Structure formats: C-alpha cells, structure tokens
C-alpha cells in the first residue's frame, strides 16, 4: 500500500496505526532518511541539505535505499510505503523492481487535505527524540511540556516544520508529487480519503477500504 498526500496530511499517523493494529510493515522514507542523518551515514550526509531546505532528496539515493528496505524486510509481509514514491520517476522504478520480486502495489490512498489544516498540524507538531512519538502543541499536547509521555525524553520540532520550509515542501508536493494521483488512477488502484478528519475517523474510512 502507498500513502500519498501533502506533508501534514496524516500519512505517518495512519501508517503507525495500521502497523500497530493490522501488523503492516511501515516504511517511512522520511523516518529512514532522518535516522540516516542522525547516524551520520553516507546517505544521511548526502540527504541532509535537501531535507533541511524542504526539497526532495535525489531520486537515485531514495530509490536504492527504499528497495534495500523492501528486499530485506517486506518480502513476506504486507507493507506500507509512507512518503514514497514522491515522483513519477520513483514510481516507475519501484513498479519495475516490485514486478521482479513478484510483489504488487494494490492500493494507493490519497489523503486530500486543506492548506489550513496542513499548516496548523505542521507548525504545532513536536516529536520525541528517542521513540519518535508524535505530539501537537494544541491537539495532542504531552502531559508535561517538552517531555515525551511514553519515554520521558525531550520533544523537538523538526527543522523542516518551520513556515518557510513548509511552504517549499508544499510547492514540491504540488509540482512533483501530485501527478502521481493520475498515475495511480490510471492503474485503477487509487482511493481518496479526506485528510482533514480526525485520525480515528480517517482510520475508520481506511479500514473499510482495506
Ligand atoms: P517526510 O518525513 O515524509 O515529510 O519527509 C521529509 C523529507 O525527506 C522531505 O522533505 C524530503 O527532503 C525527504 N524525502 C522523504 N521522502 C522522499 C522521497 N520519496 N523522495 C525524495 N525525498 C524524500
């Protein structure tokens, strides 16, 4: 399954819920890239400047990284691609690679989300440095400001969750990713959900589709 939508649409939240409740393997390109940056790997060093600016990391780096993940972990499991593919080129490459592995993308969910909601979610988003748990300063505040409820580690704001970079990321979505809607429509696998709804409401709709 592929989750498609602008930043802040709730793709990650739904992928975590699906992974916990239905045992899907969750492969988030953004999470994997951030982990590489944190660990200072070659991929991380190459990706960091693009991520900080809200631009896409070059296709070849991301494609190879995701194919490695799929080959290692996803062969015998249903999996969710969260934030990948993000360009038509990536989509073509992943299709060809999956065919060789006798795997298929059989569902693509497009989270149609309004600009107002996306901006509200991203500017208020906070994450745990250790366990990655998601918070929102208004909608889902931690019990103690700046501290993760689960593991008591520090919460932080993603460097690309500031208004200027959010604007860039939204431009990238409009200019490079949105055309994937028609690409997957053409393949007959696209379903649309409103990303403006609360997480549980989205999950309910998603469950019915699945
Ligand atoms: P995300 O966590 O999905 O918002 O992704 C954070 C950042 O990682 C993006 O702004 C890009 O710089 C990079 N990134 C994530 N997924 C991709 C992808 N499929 N292709 C290129 N860059 C990506």
mmCIF file of C-alpha atoms and ligand atoms in Angstrom:
data_model
loop_
_atom_site.group_PDB
_atom_site.id
_atom_site.type_symbol
_atom_site.label_atom_id
_atom_site.label_comp_id
_atom_site.label_asym_id
_atom_site.label_seq_id
_atom_site.Cartn_x
_atom_site.Cartn_y
_atom_site.Cartn_z
ATOM 1 C CA UNK A 1 0.000 0.000 0.000
ATOM 2 C CA UNK A 2 1.170 3.530 -0.778
ATOM 3 C CA UNK A 3 0.127 6.559 1.260
ATOM 4 C CA UNK A 4 0.108 9.699 -0.847
ATOM 5 C CA UNK A 5 -0.593 13.258 0.232
ATOM 6 C CA UNK A 6 0.937 16.588 1.164
ATOM 7 C CA UNK A 7 3.094 16.939 4.258
ATOM 8 C CA UNK A 8 0.855 17.126 7.314
ATOM 9 C CA UNK A 9 -1.923 15.043 5.740
ATOM 10 C CA UNK A 10 -1.606 12.380 8.438
ATOM 11 C CA UNK A 11 0.092 9.665 6.387
ATOM 12 C CA UNK A 12 2.559 8.832 9.140
ATOM 13 C CA UNK A 13 -0.115 8.741 11.829
ATOM 14 C CA UNK A 14 -2.259 6.333 9.810
ATOM 15 C CA UNK A 15 0.725 4.167 8.907
ATOM 16 C CA UNK A 16 1.622 3.802 12.596
ATOM 17 C CA UNK A 17 -1.995 2.882 13.430
ATOM 18 C CA UNK A 18 -2.114 0.306 10.627
ATOM 19 C CA UNK A 19 1.200 -1.149 11.697
ATOM 20 C CA UNK A 20 0.066 -1.470 15.317
ATOM 21 C CA UNK A 21 -3.442 -2.749 14.649
ATOM 22 C CA UNK A 22 -3.098 -4.785 11.449
ATOM 23 C CA UNK A 23 0.574 -5.694 11.620
ATOM 24 C CA UNK A 24 1.611 -3.973 8.422
ATOM 25 C CA UNK A 25 5.272 -3.178 7.971
ATOM 26 C CA UNK A 26 5.629 0.629 7.960
ATOM 27 C CA UNK A 27 8.348 2.000 5.702
ATOM 28 C CA UNK A 28 8.566 5.772 6.002
ATOM 29 C CA UNK A 29 11.126 7.316 3.681
ATOM 30 C CA UNK A 30 11.322 10.449 5.829
ATOM 31 C CA UNK A 31 11.905 8.432 9.032
ATOM 32 C CA UNK A 32 14.559 6.277 7.385
ATOM 33 C CA UNK A 33 16.310 9.359 5.984
ATOM 34 C CA UNK A 34 16.187 11.145 9.372
ATOM 35 C CA UNK A 35 17.676 8.068 11.041
ATOM 36 C CA UNK A 36 20.487 8.101 8.458
ATOM 37 C CA UNK A 37 21.120 11.784 9.194
ATOM 38 C CA UNK A 38 21.177 11.052 12.940
ATOM 39 C CA UNK A 39 23.631 8.178 12.479
ATOM 40 C CA UNK A 40 25.807 10.238 10.110
ATOM 41 C CA UNK A 41 25.772 7.606 7.336
ATOM 42 C CA UNK A 42 26.775 8.361 3.732
ATOM 43 C CA UNK A 43 23.091 8.529 2.767
ATOM 44 C CA UNK A 44 22.442 10.874 5.697
ATOM 45 C CA UNK A 45 25.289 13.190 4.718
ATOM 46 C CA UNK A 46 24.035 13.389 1.131
ATOM 47 C CA UNK A 47 20.370 13.853 2.134
ATOM 48 C CA UNK A 48 20.604 16.404 4.935
ATOM 49 C CA UNK A 49 20.895 19.653 2.974
ATOM 50 C CA UNK A 50 17.937 18.755 0.749
ATOM 51 C CA UNK A 51 15.784 17.816 3.724
ATOM 52 C CA UNK A 52 16.634 20.974 5.636
ATOM 53 C CA UNK A 53 15.533 23.055 2.644
ATOM 54 C CA UNK A 54 12.323 21.062 2.125
ATOM 55 C CA UNK A 55 13.490 19.801 -1.256
ATOM 56 C CA UNK A 56 13.348 16.215 -2.452
ATOM 57 C CA UNK A 57 16.435 14.102 -1.890
ATOM 58 C CA UNK A 58 17.712 12.972 -5.344
ATOM 59 C CA UNK A 59 15.715 10.069 -6.755
ATOM 60 C CA UNK A 60 18.575 7.594 -7.055
ATOM 61 C CA UNK A 61 19.545 7.836 -3.367
ATOM 62 C CA UNK A 62 15.981 7.361 -2.183
ATOM 63 C CA UNK A 63 15.085 4.589 -4.628
ATOM 64 C CA UNK A 64 18.093 2.450 -3.747
ATOM 65 C CA UNK A 65 17.510 2.983 -0.033
ATOM 66 C CA UNK A 66 13.837 2.000 -0.227
ATOM 67 C CA UNK A 67 14.471 -1.019 -2.447
ATOM 68 C CA UNK A 68 17.005 -2.257 0.092
ATOM 69 C CA UNK A 69 14.395 -1.919 2.829
ATOM 70 C CA UNK A 70 11.769 -3.748 0.798
ATOM 71 C CA UNK A 71 14.111 -6.559 -0.199
ATOM 72 C CA UNK A 72 15.272 -7.027 3.384
ATOM 73 C CA UNK A 73 12.037 -6.714 5.343
ATOM 74 C CA UNK A 74 8.980 -6.713 3.153
ATOM 75 C CA UNK A 75 9.183 -9.840 1.039
ATOM 76 C CA UNK A 76 6.752 -11.874 3.078
ATOM 77 C CA UNK A 77 4.682 -9.115 4.624
ATOM 78 C CA UNK A 78 2.089 -6.570 3.637
ATOM 79 C CA UNK A 79 3.796 -3.229 3.704
ATOM 80 C CA UNK A 80 3.000 0.474 3.669
ATOM 81 C CA UNK A 81 5.121 2.939 1.767
ATOM 82 C CA UNK A 82 4.740 6.261 3.573
ATOM 83 C CA UNK A 83 6.154 9.189 1.609
ATOM 84 C CA UNK A 84 7.393 7.059 -1.271
ATOM 85 C CA UNK A 85 7.192 7.311 -4.230
ATOM 86 C CA UNK A 86 7.146 11.095 -4.499
ATOM 87 C CA UNK A 87 7.947 11.465 -8.204
ATOM 88 C CA UNK A 88 6.769 9.689 -11.345
ATOM 89 C CA UNK A 89 10.350 8.509 -11.859
ATOM 90 C CA UNK A 90 10.398 6.877 -8.396
ATOM 91 C CA UNK A 91 7.009 5.269 -9.109
ATOM 92 C CA UNK A 92 8.240 3.736 -12.373
ATOM 93 C CA UNK A 93 11.376 2.385 -10.723
ATOM 94 C CA UNK A 94 9.501 0.871 -7.787
ATOM 95 C CA UNK A 95 6.929 -0.734 -10.094
ATOM 96 C CA UNK A 96 9.673 -2.403 -12.135
ATOM 97 C CA UNK A 97 11.552 -3.573 -9.042
ATOM 98 C CA UNK A 98 8.427 -4.956 -7.381
ATOM 99 C CA UNK A 99 7.485 -6.848 -10.510
ATOM 100 C CA UNK A 100 10.840 -8.621 -10.398
ATOM 101 C CA UNK A 101 10.179 -9.562 -6.770
ATOM 102 C CA UNK A 102 6.668 -10.746 -7.728
ATOM 103 C CA UNK A 103 5.178 -8.067 -5.483
ATOM 104 C CA UNK A 104 2.491 -5.502 -6.252
ATOM 105 C CA UNK A 105 1.145 -2.170 -5.130
ATOM 106 C CA UNK A 106 -2.538 -2.930 -4.852
ATOM 107 C CA UNK A 107 -3.789 0.121 -3.004
ATOM 108 C CA UNK A 108 -2.839 3.795 -3.057
ATOM 109 C CA UNK A 109 -4.563 6.135 -0.650
ATOM 110 C CA UNK A 110 -4.587 9.832 -1.495
ATOM 111 C CA UNK A 111 -5.122 11.999 1.576
ATOM 112 C CA UNK A 112 -6.809 15.118 0.219
ATOM 113 C CA UNK A 113 -6.073 17.783 2.803
ATOM 114 C CA UNK A 114 -6.741 21.519 3.029
ATOM 115 C CA UNK A 115 -3.907 24.013 3.329
ATOM 116 C CA UNK A 116 -5.225 25.439 6.595
ATOM 117 C CA UNK A 117 -5.166 22.026 8.283
ATOM 118 C CA UNK A 118 -1.717 21.159 6.953
ATOM 119 C CA UNK A 119 -0.217 24.419 8.246
ATOM 120 C CA UNK A 120 -1.867 24.043 11.657
ATOM 121 C CA UNK A 121 -0.644 20.462 12.036
ATOM 122 C CA UNK A 122 2.923 21.016 10.889
ATOM 123 C CA UNK A 123 3.635 24.228 12.791
ATOM 124 C CA UNK A 124 2.357 22.626 16.022
ATOM 125 C CA UNK A 125 3.977 19.221 15.540
ATOM 126 C CA UNK A 126 6.506 18.026 18.099
ATOM 127 C CA UNK A 127 8.340 14.695 18.099
ATOM 128 C CA UNK A 128 10.165 12.627 20.664
ATOM 129 C CA UNK A 129 13.895 12.470 20.027
ATOM 130 C CA UNK A 130 14.121 8.905 21.273
ATOM 131 C CA UNK A 131 10.958 6.958 20.391
ATOM 132 C CA UNK A 132 9.600 9.192 17.607
ATOM 133 C CA UNK A 133 6.160 9.603 19.236
ATOM 134 C CA UNK A 134 4.098 12.388 17.641
ATOM 135 C CA UNK A 135 2.521 15.294 19.550
ATOM 136 C CA UNK A 136 0.757 18.524 18.688
ATOM 137 C CA UNK A 137 1.012 21.539 20.969
ATOM 138 C CA UNK A 138 -2.763 22.190 20.722
ATOM 139 C CA UNK A 139 -4.439 18.963 19.573
ATOM 140 C CA UNK A 140 -2.301 16.360 21.290
ATOM 141 C CA UNK A 141 -0.100 18.045 23.905
ATOM 142 C CA UNK A 142 2.169 15.946 26.109
ATOM 143 C CA UNK A 143 1.306 15.814 29.826
ATOM 144 C CA UNK A 144 4.443 17.802 30.597
ATOM 145 C CA UNK A 145 5.531 20.461 28.107
ATOM 146 C CA UNK A 146 8.521 19.381 26.034
ATOM 147 C CA UNK A 147 8.657 15.865 27.509
ATOM 148 C CA UNK A 148 7.511 12.591 25.907
ATOM 149 C CA UNK A 149 4.702 10.852 27.843
ATOM 150 C CA UNK A 150 5.973 7.445 26.774
ATOM 151 C CA UNK A 151 9.728 7.527 27.345
ATOM 152 C CA UNK A 152 10.262 10.880 29.118
ATOM 153 C CA UNK A 153 12.778 12.052 26.506
ATOM 154 C CA UNK A 154 12.945 15.535 25.042
ATOM 155 C CA UNK A 155 10.477 16.660 22.373
ATOM 156 C CA UNK A 156 11.722 18.634 19.393
ATOM 157 C CA UNK A 157 10.405 20.479 16.384
ATOM 158 C CA UNK A 158 11.528 19.112 13.024
ATOM 159 C CA UNK A 159 13.877 21.550 11.311
ATOM 160 C CA UNK A 160 11.679 21.468 8.206
ATOM 161 C CA UNK A 161 8.490 22.209 10.186
ATOM 162 C CA UNK A 162 9.030 25.982 10.070
ATOM 163 C CA UNK A 163 6.768 28.095 7.850
ATOM 164 C CA UNK A 164 9.284 28.916 5.121
ATOM 165 C CA UNK A 165 10.283 25.261 4.656
ATOM 166 C CA UNK A 166 6.704 24.026 4.940
ATOM 167 C CA UNK A 167 5.849 26.368 2.066
ATOM 168 C CA UNK A 168 8.661 24.851 -0.005
ATOM 169 C CA UNK A 169 7.542 21.289 0.824
ATOM 170 C CA UNK A 170 4.001 22.120 -0.268
ATOM 171 C CA UNK A 171 5.313 23.559 -3.548
ATOM 172 C CA UNK A 172 7.281 20.352 -4.077
ATOM 173 C CA UNK A 173 4.135 18.318 -3.479
ATOM 174 C CA UNK A 174 2.139 20.393 -5.972
ATOM 175 C CA UNK A 175 4.923 20.413 -8.571
ATOM 176 C CA UNK A 176 6.400 16.924 -8.366
ATOM 177 C CA UNK A 177 4.244 14.552 -6.348
ATOM 178 C CA UNK A 178 0.632 15.418 -7.131
ATOM 179 C CA UNK A 179 0.866 13.989 -10.637
ATOM 180 C CA UNK A 180 1.114 10.558 -9.014
ATOM 181 C CA UNK A 181 -2.635 10.809 -8.366
ATOM 182 C CA UNK A 182 -3.327 10.435 -12.089
ATOM 183 C CA UNK A 183 -0.557 7.855 -12.452
ATOM 184 C CA UNK A 184 -2.205 5.554 -9.898
ATOM 185 C CA UNK A 185 -5.737 6.427 -11.050
ATOM 186 C CA UNK A 186 -4.675 5.085 -14.425
ATOM 187 C CA UNK A 187 -3.651 1.835 -12.792
ATOM 188 C CA UNK A 188 -7.038 1.559 -11.039
ATOM 189 C CA UNK A 189 -5.599 1.370 -7.523
ATOM 190 C CA UNK A 190 -6.252 4.890 -6.205
ATOM 191 C CA UNK A 191 -8.716 5.685 -3.414
ATOM 192 C CA UNK A 192 -9.243 9.127 -1.917
ATOM 193 C CA UNK A 193 -9.845 9.982 1.724
ATOM 194 C CA UNK A 194 -10.210 13.363 3.415
ATOM 195 C CA UNK A 195 -7.056 14.041 5.399
ATOM 196 C CA UNK A 196 -8.877 16.865 7.225
ATOM 197 C CA UNK A 197 -10.724 14.443 9.506
ATOM 198 C CA UNK A 198 -9.513 13.301 12.929
ATOM 199 C CA UNK A 199 -7.095 10.382 12.979
ATOM 200 C CA UNK A 200 -9.707 7.856 14.211
ATOM 201 C CA UNK A 201 -12.216 8.958 11.574
ATOM 202 C CA UNK A 202 -9.615 8.596 8.842
ATOM 203 C CA UNK A 203 -8.644 5.196 10.201
ATOM 204 C CA UNK A 204 -12.264 4.032 10.104
ATOM 205 C CA UNK A 205 -12.587 5.013 6.437
ATOM 206 C CA UNK A 206 -9.263 3.436 5.647
ATOM 207 C CA UNK A 207 -10.290 0.173 7.307
ATOM 208 C CA UNK A 208 -13.422 -0.023 5.177
ATOM 209 C CA UNK A 209 -11.358 0.479 2.003
ATOM 210 C CA UNK A 210 -8.818 -2.152 3.067
HETATM 211 P P1 LIG B 1 8.597 13.416 5.330
HETATM 212 O O1 LIG B 1 9.030 12.905 6.664
HETATM 213 O O2 LIG B 1 7.848 12.415 4.510
HETATM 214 O O3 LIG B 1 7.890 14.751 5.415
HETATM 215 O O4 LIG B 1 9.956 13.698 4.506
HETATM 216 C C1 LIG B 1 10.907 14.621 4.974
HETATM 217 C C2 LIG B 1 11.889 14.956 3.879
HETATM 218 O O5 LIG B 1 12.589 13.781 3.469
HETATM 219 C C3 LIG B 1 11.289 15.516 2.589
HETATM 220 O O6 LIG B 1 11.023 16.899 2.658
HETATM 221 C C4 LIG B 1 12.403 15.185 1.597
HETATM 222 O O7 LIG B 1 13.503 16.064 1.738
HETATM 223 C C5 LIG B 1 12.840 13.810 2.081
HETATM 224 N N1 LIG B 1 12.057 12.746 1.434
HETATM 225 C C6 LIG B 1 11.129 11.941 2.016
HETATM 226 N N2 LIG B 1 10.609 11.080 1.136
HETATM 227 C C7 LIG B 1 11.234 11.334 -0.048
HETATM 228 C C8 LIG B 1 11.129 10.783 -1.360
HETATM 229 N N3 LIG B 1 10.293 9.774 -1.652
HETATM 230 N N4 LIG B 1 11.924 11.306 -2.331
HETATM 231 C C9 LIG B 1 12.786 12.300 -2.076
HETATM 232 N N5 LIG B 1 12.929 12.876 -0.864
HETATM 233 C C10 LIG B 1 12.159 12.395 0.142
#
